[in-house]
Amino acid sequence: MLSAQAPFLMNIGPHTLANKLFVAPMAGVTDRPFRQLCKKLGAGYAVSEMVASNALLWKSEKTQRRANHVGEFKPIAVQIAGADPAMMAAAAKINVDHGAQIIDINMGCPAKKVCNVAAGSALLRDEPLVQKILEAVVNAVGVGPDAVPVTLKIRTGWDREHKNAIEIARLAEKSGISMLTVHGRTRADLYHGEAEYETITAVKSNVGIPVVANGDITSPEKAEQVLKITGADAIMIGRAAQGRPWIFREINHYLETGSKLPTPEINEIQAIMNAHLLDHYEFYGEHIGLRTARKHIGWYCKGLRDSHAFRQRMNTADDCKTQLQMVNDYFDEMKLHSERLLFLEAA
């Protein structure tokens, strides 16, 4: 039980976080409704979807939506991506002007469309450029009386023959980065295979700034194990929270008490999903909300009876009201099925 060993709170610059459980920034997933939901269900911190540093995109509908933090729980953290130091510094400034309280630099995304423009984890191949970007962003927003903490997310290296996370971590600390998150895979690994934590452990032992472990943290037991193995100051959870945002309260409870919470019943899952979808529809509007909700619904239904056939039917809905009704009809049927099973067992 980790809470007996160390305080469960942590800071990023002047910001005290509720706990050491972070929501990973995921393109098309960690929008404001999802971040808010995860925070309500136990996450201590969440970083926005990646915002491009290209000024030509700042006025686009997608970028404006990603930069929308109205009513969001603080601190507000915005992730920026790019390969030009001056553009990255300008992007940091404009996001701070729009309410960002923490700037996170993306050097961990393995997506081709990001790496093909030498951004994301592609930057790990060019350590001098990494240093220029870090220093430019920190000098733009991270110094002076109104300093905003700048954090960095990386992978362990470009590929398994070229792991340089320790070198990048040292550059980050020297450049004034406030916190470093390390995903336990190389860029070449994408999301395949198992995350390795040896490099994260080595990074933690080589720098004095807080280090966050990321990758394959899918259960309370795994969370505790990764914290112990790596010595990390916090953990970041991404794909495991898709359709399962209550994983944060499960982990939080386990780390604090050593006991596991019961799995949510269908009634509660349905209620959580309804609140999420209504917030999602309001945030995106009818046209986009209908389509972007499909992946979340699919994740909530994963593993339930006849979920594949249901998703095929649900995808035919042509408005949000119909989609929501179909989802609730499906969950009501799941509850009736569970009750029938209980009745048969009792009989």
mmCIF file of N, CA and C in Angstrom, residues 41-165:
data_model
loop_
_atom_site.group_PDB
_atom_site.id
_atom_site.type_symbol
_atom_site.label_atom_id
_atom_site.label_comp_id
_atom_site.label_asym_id
_atom_site.label_seq_id
_atom_site.Cartn_x
_atom_site.Cartn_y
_atom_site.Cartn_z
ATOM 1 N N LEU A 41 -14.028 10.934 -11.786
ATOM 2 C CA LEU A 41 -13.938 9.537 -11.361
ATOM 3 C C LEU A 41 -12.568 9.181 -10.780
ATOM 4 N N GLY A 42 -11.796 10.198 -10.385
ATOM 5 C CA GLY A 42 -10.604 9.892 -9.609
ATOM 6 C C GLY A 42 -9.262 10.276 -10.178
ATOM 7 N N ALA A 43 -9.192 10.761 -11.425
ATOM 8 C CA ALA A 43 -7.908 11.192 -11.967
ATOM 9 C C ALA A 43 -7.504 12.510 -11.325
ATOM 10 N N GLY A 44 -6.223 12.645 -11.010
ATOM 11 C CA GLY A 44 -5.751 13.876 -10.398
ATOM 12 C C GLY A 44 -5.311 14.923 -11.389
ATOM 13 N N TYR A 45 -5.177 14.515 -12.661
ATOM 14 C CA TYR A 45 -4.602 15.432 -13.652
ATOM 15 C C TYR A 45 -4.902 14.888 -15.037
ATOM 16 N N ALA A 46 -5.155 15.790 -15.987
ATOM 17 C CA ALA A 46 -5.410 15.373 -17.364
ATOM 18 C C ALA A 46 -4.815 16.396 -18.317
ATOM 19 N N VAL A 47 -4.221 15.905 -19.390
ATOM 20 C CA VAL A 47 -3.615 16.764 -20.403
ATOM 21 C C VAL A 47 -4.485 16.721 -21.650
ATOM 22 N N SER A 48 -4.644 17.880 -22.289
ATOM 23 C CA SER A 48 -5.509 17.972 -23.459
ATOM 24 C C SER A 48 -4.949 17.197 -24.642
ATOM 25 N N GLU A 49 -5.792 17.028 -25.650
ATOM 26 C CA GLU A 49 -5.330 16.510 -26.927
ATOM 27 C C GLU A 49 -4.248 17.437 -27.483
ATOM 28 N N MET A 50 -3.417 16.871 -28.340
ATOM 29 C CA MET A 50 -2.317 17.616 -28.926
ATOM 30 C C MET A 50 -2.804 18.765 -29.803
ATOM 31 N N VAL A 51 -2.235 19.953 -29.602
ATOM 32 C CA VAL A 51 -2.537 21.128 -30.416
ATOM 33 C C VAL A 51 -1.318 21.434 -31.277
ATOM 34 N N ALA A 52 -1.518 21.563 -32.579
ATOM 35 C CA ALA A 52 -0.399 21.819 -33.492
ATOM 36 C C ALA A 52 0.181 23.215 -33.252
ATOM 37 N N SER A 53 1.496 23.348 -33.474
ATOM 38 C CA SER A 53 2.146 24.645 -33.275
ATOM 39 C C SER A 53 2.022 25.549 -34.494
ATOM 40 N N ASN A 54 1.560 25.006 -35.609
ATOM 41 C CA ASN A 54 1.430 25.777 -36.847
ATOM 42 C C ASN A 54 0.365 26.847 -36.689
ATOM 43 N N ALA A 55 0.757 28.105 -36.792
ATOM 44 C CA ALA A 55 -0.173 29.230 -36.591
ATOM 45 C C ALA A 55 -1.312 29.220 -37.598
ATOM 46 N N LEU A 56 -1.094 28.616 -38.765
ATOM 47 C CA LEU A 56 -2.139 28.566 -39.787
ATOM 48 C C LEU A 56 -3.334 27.735 -39.336
ATOM 49 N N LEU A 57 -3.117 26.857 -38.332
ATOM 50 C CA LEU A 57 -4.190 25.981 -37.878
ATOM 51 C C LEU A 57 -4.893 26.490 -36.621
ATOM 52 N N TRP A 58 -4.398 27.593 -36.034
ATOM 53 C CA TRP A 58 -4.924 28.030 -34.753
ATOM 54 C C TRP A 58 -6.389 28.429 -34.804
ATOM 55 N N LYS A 59 -6.828 28.908 -35.960
ATOM 56 C CA LYS A 59 -8.216 29.352 -36.065
ATOM 57 C C LYS A 59 -9.145 28.261 -36.599
ATOM 58 N N SER A 60 -8.607 27.066 -36.847
ATOM 59 C CA SER A 60 -9.445 25.983 -37.349
ATOM 60 C C SER A 60 -10.427 25.529 -36.269
ATOM 61 N N GLU A 61 -11.553 24.975 -36.699
ATOM 62 C CA GLU A 61 -12.577 24.528 -35.747
ATOM 63 C C GLU A 61 -12.028 23.464 -34.802
ATOM 64 N N LYS A 62 -11.226 22.526 -35.339
ATOM 65 C CA LYS A 62 -10.677 21.452 -34.513
ATOM 66 C C LYS A 62 -9.746 22.008 -33.438
ATOM 67 N N THR A 63 -8.853 22.931 -33.824
ATOM 68 C CA THR A 63 -7.928 23.498 -32.844
ATOM 69 C C THR A 63 -8.665 24.328 -31.810
ATOM 70 N N GLN A 64 -9.638 25.097 -32.240
ATOM 71 C CA GLN A 64 -10.414 25.900 -31.294
ATOM 72 C C GLN A 64 -11.142 25.013 -30.297
ATOM 73 N N ARG A 65 -11.640 23.889 -30.772
ATOM 74 C CA ARG A 65 -12.348 22.967 -29.874
ATOM 75 C C ARG A 65 -11.365 22.330 -28.893
ATOM 76 N N ARG A 66 -10.207 21.951 -29.380
ATOM 77 C CA ARG A 66 -9.207 21.342 -28.505
ATOM 78 C C ARG A 66 -8.708 22.322 -27.450
ATOM 79 N N ALA A 67 -8.756 23.606 -27.768
ATOM 80 C CA ALA A 67 -8.295 24.626 -26.831
ATOM 81 C C ALA A 67 -9.426 25.149 -25.941
ATOM 82 N N ASN A 68 -10.578 24.510 -26.006
ATOM 83 C CA ASN A 68 -11.737 24.936 -25.213
ATOM 84 C C ASN A 68 -11.673 24.288 -23.834
ATOM 85 N N HIS A 69 -11.480 25.112 -22.811
ATOM 86 C CA HIS A 69 -11.356 24.612 -21.437
ATOM 87 C C HIS A 69 -12.403 25.233 -20.510
ATOM 88 N N VAL A 70 -13.494 25.703 -21.094
ATOM 89 C CA VAL A 70 -14.521 26.387 -20.311
ATOM 90 C C VAL A 70 -15.060 25.462 -19.221
ATOM 91 N N GLY A 71 -14.976 25.903 -17.973
ATOM 92 C CA GLY A 71 -15.516 25.139 -16.854
ATOM 93 C C GLY A 71 -14.699 23.941 -16.439
ATOM 94 N N GLU A 72 -13.512 23.774 -17.020
ATOM 95 C CA GLU A 72 -12.719 22.574 -16.728
ATOM 96 C C GLU A 72 -12.047 22.664 -15.363
ATOM 97 N N PHE A 73 -11.941 21.513 -14.705
ATOM 98 C CA PHE A 73 -11.227 21.446 -13.432
ATOM 99 C C PHE A 73 -9.767 21.851 -13.644
ATOM 100 N N LYS A 74 -9.233 22.605 -12.715
ATOM 101 C CA LYS A 74 -7.847 23.061 -12.821
ATOM 102 C C LYS A 74 -6.911 22.072 -12.137
ATOM 103 N N PRO A 75 -5.621 22.046 -12.520
ATOM 104 C CA PRO A 75 -4.976 22.917 -13.500
ATOM 105 C C PRO A 75 -5.260 22.497 -14.943
ATOM 106 N N ILE A 76 -5.283 23.485 -15.824
ATOM 107 C CA ILE A 76 -5.540 23.248 -17.247
ATOM 108 C C ILE A 76 -4.201 23.051 -17.955
ATOM 109 N N ALA A 77 -4.026 21.870 -18.536
ATOM 110 C CA ALA A 77 -2.774 21.518 -19.204
ATOM 111 C C ALA A 77 -3.025 21.308 -20.689
ATOM 112 N N VAL A 78 -2.221 21.951 -21.521
ATOM 113 C CA VAL A 78 -2.365 21.862 -22.971
ATOM 114 C C VAL A 78 -1.092 21.268 -23.557
ATOM 115 N N GLN A 79 -1.259 20.269 -24.419
ATOM 116 C CA GLN A 79 -0.103 19.668 -25.082
ATOM 117 C C GLN A 79 0.076 20.270 -26.463
ATOM 118 N N ILE A 80 1.307 20.683 -26.765
ATOM 119 C CA ILE A 80 1.619 21.242 -28.084
ATOM 120 C C ILE A 80 2.625 20.345 -28.787
ATOM 121 N N ALA A 81 2.591 20.390 -30.124
ATOM 122 C CA ALA A 81 3.490 19.550 -30.920
ATOM 123 C C ALA A 81 4.007 20.342 -32.101
ATOM 124 N N GLY A 82 5.244 20.078 -32.465
ATOM 125 C CA GLY A 82 5.844 20.733 -33.612
ATOM 126 C C GLY A 82 7.337 20.515 -33.604
ATOM 127 N N ALA A 83 8.019 21.007 -34.645
ATOM 128 C CA ALA A 83 9.451 20.786 -34.772
ATOM 129 C C ALA A 83 10.240 22.081 -34.906
ATOM 130 N N ASP A 84 9.557 23.224 -34.912
ATOM 131 C CA ASP A 84 10.228 24.510 -35.047
ATOM 132 C C ASP A 84 10.228 25.227 -33.700
ATOM 133 N N PRO A 85 11.395 25.522 -33.125
ATOM 134 C CA PRO A 85 11.443 26.136 -31.794
ATOM 135 C C PRO A 85 10.647 27.421 -31.673
ATOM 136 N N ALA A 86 10.756 28.306 -32.674
ATOM 137 C CA ALA A 86 10.036 29.586 -32.607
ATOM 138 C C ALA A 86 8.527 29.373 -32.652
ATOM 139 N N MET A 87 8.080 28.457 -33.513
ATOM 140 C CA MET A 87 6.653 28.174 -33.606
ATOM 141 C C MET A 87 6.133 27.529 -32.328
ATOM 142 N N MET A 88 6.937 26.662 -31.739
ATOM 143 C CA MET A 88 6.532 26.022 -30.486
ATOM 144 C C MET A 88 6.433 27.056 -29.365
ATOM 145 N N ALA A 89 7.375 27.986 -29.325
ATOM 146 C CA ALA A 89 7.327 29.051 -28.313
ATOM 147 C C ALA A 89 6.084 29.907 -28.496
ATOM 148 N N ALA A 90 5.766 30.239 -29.745
ATOM 149 C CA ALA A 90 4.570 31.046 -30.020
ATOM 150 C C ALA A 90 3.302 30.284 -29.639
ATOM 151 N N ALA A 91 3.281 28.975 -29.934
ATOM 152 C CA ALA A 91 2.110 28.164 -29.579
ATOM 153 C C ALA A 91 1.921 28.114 -28.075
ATOM 154 N N ALA A 92 3.027 27.998 -27.346
ATOM 155 C CA ALA A 92 2.943 27.986 -25.884
ATOM 156 C C ALA A 92 2.362 29.295 -25.374
ATOM 157 N N LYS A 93 2.836 30.412 -25.914
ATOM 158 C CA LYS A 93 2.352 31.729 -25.473
ATOM 159 C C LYS A 93 0.856 31.895 -25.722
ATOM 160 N N ILE A 94 0.411 31.526 -26.923
ATOM 161 C CA ILE A 94 -0.997 31.745 -27.247
ATOM 162 C C ILE A 94 -1.902 30.855 -26.401
ATOM 163 N N ASN A 95 -1.446 29.645 -26.075
ATOM 164 C CA ASN A 95 -2.251 28.769 -25.220
ATOM 165 C C ASN A 95 -2.288 29.276 -23.785
ATOM 166 N N VAL A 96 -1.191 29.836 -23.312
ATOM 167 C CA VAL A 96 -1.196 30.439 -21.978
ATOM 168 C C VAL A 96 -2.137 31.642 -21.957
ATOM 169 N N ASP A 97 -2.115 32.432 -23.027
ATOM 170 C CA ASP A 97 -3.026 33.581 -23.126
ATOM 171 C C ASP A 97 -4.484 33.144 -23.099
ATOM 172 N N HIS A 98 -4.744 31.909 -23.555
ATOM 173 C CA HIS A 98 -6.110 31.381 -23.583
ATOM 174 C C HIS A 98 -6.423 30.506 -22.364
ATOM 175 N N GLY A 99 -5.596 30.579 -21.344
ATOM 176 C CA GLY A 99 -5.951 29.923 -20.087
ATOM 177 C C GLY A 99 -5.143 28.718 -19.677
ATOM 178 N N ALA A 100 -4.201 28.273 -20.514
ATOM 179 C CA ALA A 100 -3.382 27.115 -20.137
ATOM 180 C C ALA A 100 -2.523 27.451 -18.923
ATOM 181 N N GLN A 101 -2.521 26.571 -17.939
ATOM 182 C CA GLN A 101 -1.720 26.769 -16.729
ATOM 183 C C GLN A 101 -0.474 25.889 -16.714
ATOM 184 N N ILE A 102 -0.444 24.903 -17.587
ATOM 185 C CA ILE A 102 0.720 24.031 -17.778
ATOM 186 C C ILE A 102 0.835 23.763 -19.277
ATOM 187 N N ILE A 103 2.036 23.834 -19.816
ATOM 188 C CA ILE A 103 2.277 23.494 -21.221
ATOM 189 C C ILE A 103 3.043 22.171 -21.263
ATOM 190 N N ASP A 104 2.521 21.216 -22.025
ATOM 191 C CA ASP A 104 3.172 19.917 -22.199
ATOM 192 C C ASP A 104 3.666 19.810 -23.632
ATOM 193 N N ILE A 105 4.905 19.414 -23.805
ATOM 194 C CA ILE A 105 5.486 19.270 -25.139
ATOM 195 C C ILE A 105 5.446 17.803 -25.545
ATOM 196 N N ASN A 106 4.905 17.545 -26.729
ATOM 197 C CA ASN A 106 4.778 16.176 -27.218
ATOM 198 C C ASN A 106 6.027 15.771 -27.990
ATOM 199 N N MET A 107 6.767 14.829 -27.430
ATOM 200 C CA MET A 107 7.842 14.161 -28.162
ATOM 201 C C MET A 107 7.677 12.654 -28.001
ATOM 202 N N GLY A 108 6.408 12.237 -27.882
ATOM 203 C CA GLY A 108 6.125 10.826 -27.675
ATOM 204 C C GLY A 108 5.181 10.221 -28.688
ATOM 205 N N CYS A 109 4.469 11.056 -29.447
ATOM 206 C CA CYS A 109 3.488 10.511 -30.389
ATOM 207 C C CYS A 109 4.190 9.774 -31.524
ATOM 208 N N PRO A 110 3.797 8.504 -31.790
ATOM 209 C CA PRO A 110 4.454 7.738 -32.850
ATOM 210 C C PRO A 110 3.717 7.796 -34.187
ATOM 211 N N ALA A 111 2.612 8.551 -34.260
ATOM 212 C CA ALA A 111 1.780 8.555 -35.470
ATOM 213 C C ALA A 111 2.579 9.052 -36.675
ATOM 214 N N LYS A 112 2.372 8.405 -37.816
ATOM 215 C CA LYS A 112 3.125 8.753 -39.026
ATOM 216 C C LYS A 112 2.909 10.203 -39.432
ATOM 217 N N LYS A 113 1.658 10.682 -39.346
ATOM 218 C CA LYS A 113 1.385 12.050 -39.800
ATOM 219 C C LYS A 113 2.081 13.085 -38.920
ATOM 220 N N VAL A 114 2.437 12.675 -37.690
ATOM 221 C CA VAL A 114 3.199 13.567 -36.812
ATOM 222 C C VAL A 114 4.690 13.391 -37.063
ATOM 223 N N CYS A 115 5.140 12.147 -37.105
ATOM 224 C CA CYS A 115 6.572 11.880 -37.296
ATOM 225 C C CYS A 115 7.054 12.286 -38.686
ATOM 226 N N ASN A 116 6.179 12.228 -39.675
ATOM 227 C CA ASN A 116 6.581 12.585 -41.035
ATOM 228 C C ASN A 116 6.914 14.069 -41.169
ATOM 229 N N VAL A 117 6.462 14.885 -40.236
ATOM 230 C CA VAL A 117 6.841 16.298 -40.229
ATOM 231 C C VAL A 117 7.872 16.544 -39.130
ATOM 232 N N ALA A 118 8.575 15.476 -38.753
ATOM 233 C CA ALA A 118 9.686 15.530 -37.787
ATOM 234 C C ALA A 118 9.263 16.029 -36.418
ATOM 235 N N ALA A 119 8.004 15.808 -36.056
ATOM 236 C CA ALA A 119 7.524 16.180 -34.726
ATOM 237 C C ALA A 119 7.270 14.914 -33.923
ATOM 238 N N GLY A 120 6.677 15.070 -32.723
ATOM 239 C CA GLY A 120 6.396 13.914 -31.891
ATOM 240 C C GLY A 120 7.675 13.159 -31.569
ATOM 241 N N SER A 121 7.599 11.832 -31.578
ATOM 242 C CA SER A 121 8.758 11.027 -31.197
ATOM 243 C C SER A 121 9.869 11.059 -32.242
ATOM 244 N N ALA A 122 9.604 11.595 -33.454
ATOM 245 C CA ALA A 122 10.662 11.737 -34.452
ATOM 246 C C ALA A 122 11.772 12.650 -33.948
ATOM 247 N N LEU A 123 11.428 13.579 -33.070
ATOM 248 C CA LEU A 123 12.413 14.522 -32.539
ATOM 249 C C LEU A 123 13.498 13.829 -31.715
ATOM 250 N N LEU A 124 13.216 12.647 -31.205
ATOM 251 C CA LEU A 124 14.188 11.956 -30.366
ATOM 252 C C LEU A 124 15.464 11.628 -31.120
ATOM 253 N N ARG A 125 15.427 11.677 -32.457
ATOM 254 C CA ARG A 125 16.627 11.417 -33.262
ATOM 255 C C ARG A 125 17.543 12.633 -33.340
ATOM 256 N N ASP A 126 17.066 13.801 -32.883
ATOM 257 C CA ASP A 126 17.816 15.049 -33.043
ATOM 258 C C ASP A 126 17.912 15.760 -31.696
ATOM 259 N N GLU A 127 18.869 15.337 -30.880
ATOM 260 C CA GLU A 127 18.976 15.892 -29.522
ATOM 261 C C GLU A 127 19.267 17.399 -29.500
ATOM 262 N N PRO A 128 20.107 17.939 -30.394
ATOM 263 C CA PRO A 128 20.301 19.397 -30.404
ATOM 264 C C PRO A 128 18.999 20.156 -30.669
ATOM 265 N N LEU A 129 18.164 19.629 -31.577
ATOM 266 C CA LEU A 129 16.880 20.284 -31.842
ATOM 267 C C LEU A 129 15.954 20.161 -30.640
ATOM 268 N N VAL A 130 15.975 19.009 -29.975
ATOM 269 C CA VAL A 130 15.193 18.846 -28.753
ATOM 270 C C VAL A 130 15.544 19.944 -27.754
ATOM 271 N N GLN A 131 16.831 20.150 -27.551
ATOM 272 C CA GLN A 131 17.260 21.168 -26.591
ATOM 273 C C GLN A 131 16.787 22.557 -27.006
ATOM 274 N N LYS A 132 16.873 22.878 -28.294
ATOM 275 C CA LYS A 132 16.432 24.196 -28.771
ATOM 276 C C LYS A 132 14.938 24.400 -28.530
ATOM 277 N N ILE A 133 14.143 23.361 -28.785
ATOM 278 C CA ILE A 133 12.694 23.466 -28.583
ATOM 279 C C ILE A 133 12.375 23.647 -27.107
ATOM 280 N N LEU A 134 12.987 22.820 -26.272
ATOM 281 C CA LEU A 134 12.711 22.906 -24.837
ATOM 282 C C LEU A 134 13.077 24.281 -24.297
ATOM 283 N N GLU A 135 14.252 24.766 -24.657
ATOM 284 C CA GLU A 135 14.688 26.069 -24.156
ATOM 285 C C GLU A 135 13.800 27.192 -24.680
ATOM 286 N N ALA A 136 13.378 27.098 -25.950
ATOM 287 C CA ALA A 136 12.524 28.135 -26.529
ATOM 288 C C ALA A 136 11.185 28.221 -25.807
ATOM 289 N N VAL A 137 10.584 27.059 -25.537
ATOM 290 C CA VAL A 137 9.273 27.047 -24.882
ATOM 291 C C VAL A 137 9.393 27.497 -23.427
ATOM 292 N N VAL A 138 10.413 27.011 -22.721
ATOM 293 C CA VAL A 138 10.598 27.413 -21.323
ATOM 294 C C VAL A 138 10.871 28.912 -21.236
ATOM 295 N N ASN A 139 11.706 29.434 -22.123
ATOM 296 C CA ASN A 139 11.998 30.869 -22.096
ATOM 297 C C ASN A 139 10.778 31.708 -22.452
ATOM 298 N N ALA A 140 9.867 31.126 -23.259
ATOM 299 C CA ALA A 140 8.668 31.863 -23.680
ATOM 300 C C ALA A 140 7.639 31.978 -22.563
ATOM 301 N N VAL A 141 7.455 30.910 -21.786
ATOM 302 C CA VAL A 141 6.367 30.930 -20.788
ATOM 303 C C VAL A 141 6.789 30.449 -19.403
ATOM 304 N N GLY A 142 7.982 29.861 -19.283
ATOM 305 C CA GLY A 142 8.335 29.179 -18.044
ATOM 306 C C GLY A 142 9.278 29.918 -17.128
ATOM 307 N N VAL A 143 9.526 31.201 -17.401
ATOM 308 C CA VAL A 143 10.407 31.986 -16.536
ATOM 309 C C VAL A 143 9.713 33.285 -16.143
ATOM 310 N N GLY A 144 10.217 33.906 -15.086
ATOM 311 C CA GLY A 144 9.656 35.175 -14.639
ATOM 312 C C GLY A 144 8.567 34.999 -13.611
ATOM 313 N N PRO A 145 7.988 36.124 -13.162
ATOM 314 C CA PRO A 145 6.980 36.073 -12.084
ATOM 315 C C PRO A 145 5.701 35.339 -12.464
ATOM 316 N N ASP A 146 5.378 35.298 -13.756
ATOM 317 C CA ASP A 146 4.161 34.611 -14.209
ATOM 318 C C ASP A 146 4.497 33.279 -14.877
ATOM 319 N N ALA A 147 5.572 32.663 -14.457
ATOM 320 C CA ALA A 147 6.040 31.435 -15.105
ATOM 321 C C ALA A 147 4.983 30.340 -15.079
ATOM 322 N N VAL A 148 4.848 29.683 -16.209
ATOM 323 C CA VAL A 148 3.952 28.537 -16.360
ATOM 324 C C VAL A 148 4.822 27.286 -16.489
ATOM 325 N N PRO A 149 4.581 26.246 -15.698
ATOM 326 C CA PRO A 149 5.398 25.040 -15.808
ATOM 327 C C PRO A 149 5.319 24.438 -17.209
ATOM 328 N N VAL A 150 6.461 23.974 -17.697
ATOM 329 C CA VAL A 150 6.526 23.286 -18.982
ATOM 330 C C VAL A 150 6.938 21.842 -18.709
ATOM 331 N N THR A 151 6.171 20.905 -19.227
ATOM 332 C CA THR A 151 6.447 19.482 -19.036
ATOM 333 C C THR A 151 6.717 18.837 -20.392
ATOM 334 N N LEU A 152 7.215 17.616 -20.373
ATOM 335 C CA LEU A 152 7.615 16.940 -21.603
ATOM 336 C C LEU A 152 7.194 15.482 -21.554
ATOM 337 N N LYS A 153 6.702 14.973 -22.698
ATOM 338 C CA LYS A 153 6.367 13.554 -22.821
ATOM 339 C C LYS A 153 7.203 12.949 -23.942
ATOM 340 N N ILE A 154 7.880 11.838 -23.622
ATOM 341 C CA ILE A 154 8.755 11.187 -24.596
ATOM 342 C C ILE A 154 8.516 9.675 -24.599
ATOM 343 N N ARG A 155 9.175 9.003 -25.523
ATOM 344 C CA ARG A 155 9.289 7.541 -25.499
ATOM 345 C C ARG A 155 10.719 7.174 -25.105
ATOM 346 N N THR A 156 11.010 5.896 -25.036
ATOM 347 C CA THR A 156 12.338 5.487 -24.573
ATOM 348 C C THR A 156 13.416 5.715 -25.627
ATOM 349 N N GLY A 157 12.987 5.949 -26.878
ATOM 350 C CA GLY A 157 13.931 6.201 -27.959
ATOM 351 C C GLY A 157 13.249 6.033 -29.299
ATOM 352 N N TRP A 158 14.044 6.113 -30.380
ATOM 353 C CA TRP A 158 13.474 5.965 -31.721
ATOM 354 C C TRP A 158 13.179 4.494 -32.026
ATOM 355 N N ASP A 159 14.126 3.636 -31.710
ATOM 356 C CA ASP A 159 13.905 2.194 -31.827
ATOM 357 C C ASP A 159 14.739 1.521 -30.736
ATOM 358 N N ARG A 160 14.686 0.194 -30.663
ATOM 359 C CA ARG A 160 15.323 -0.500 -29.541
ATOM 360 C C ARG A 160 16.845 -0.432 -29.583
ATOM 361 N N GLU A 161 17.400 -0.133 -30.751
ATOM 362 C CA GLU A 161 18.850 0.027 -30.865
ATOM 363 C C GLU A 161 19.270 1.458 -30.552
ATOM 364 N N HIS A 162 18.316 2.340 -30.441
ATOM 365 C CA HIS A 162 18.643 3.756 -30.212
ATOM 366 C C HIS A 162 17.742 4.313 -29.105
ATOM 367 N N LYS A 163 17.962 3.820 -27.902
ATOM 368 C CA LYS A 163 17.238 4.329 -26.735
ATOM 369 C C LYS A 163 18.056 5.451 -26.097
ATOM 370 N N ASN A 164 17.488 6.636 -26.063
ATOM 371 C CA ASN A 164 18.219 7.784 -25.529
ATOM 372 C C ASN A 164 17.387 8.581 -24.533
ATOM 373 N N ALA A 165 16.473 7.894 -23.859
ATOM 374 C CA ALA A 165 15.594 8.594 -22.920
ATOM 375 C C ALA A 165 16.383 9.264 -21.799
#
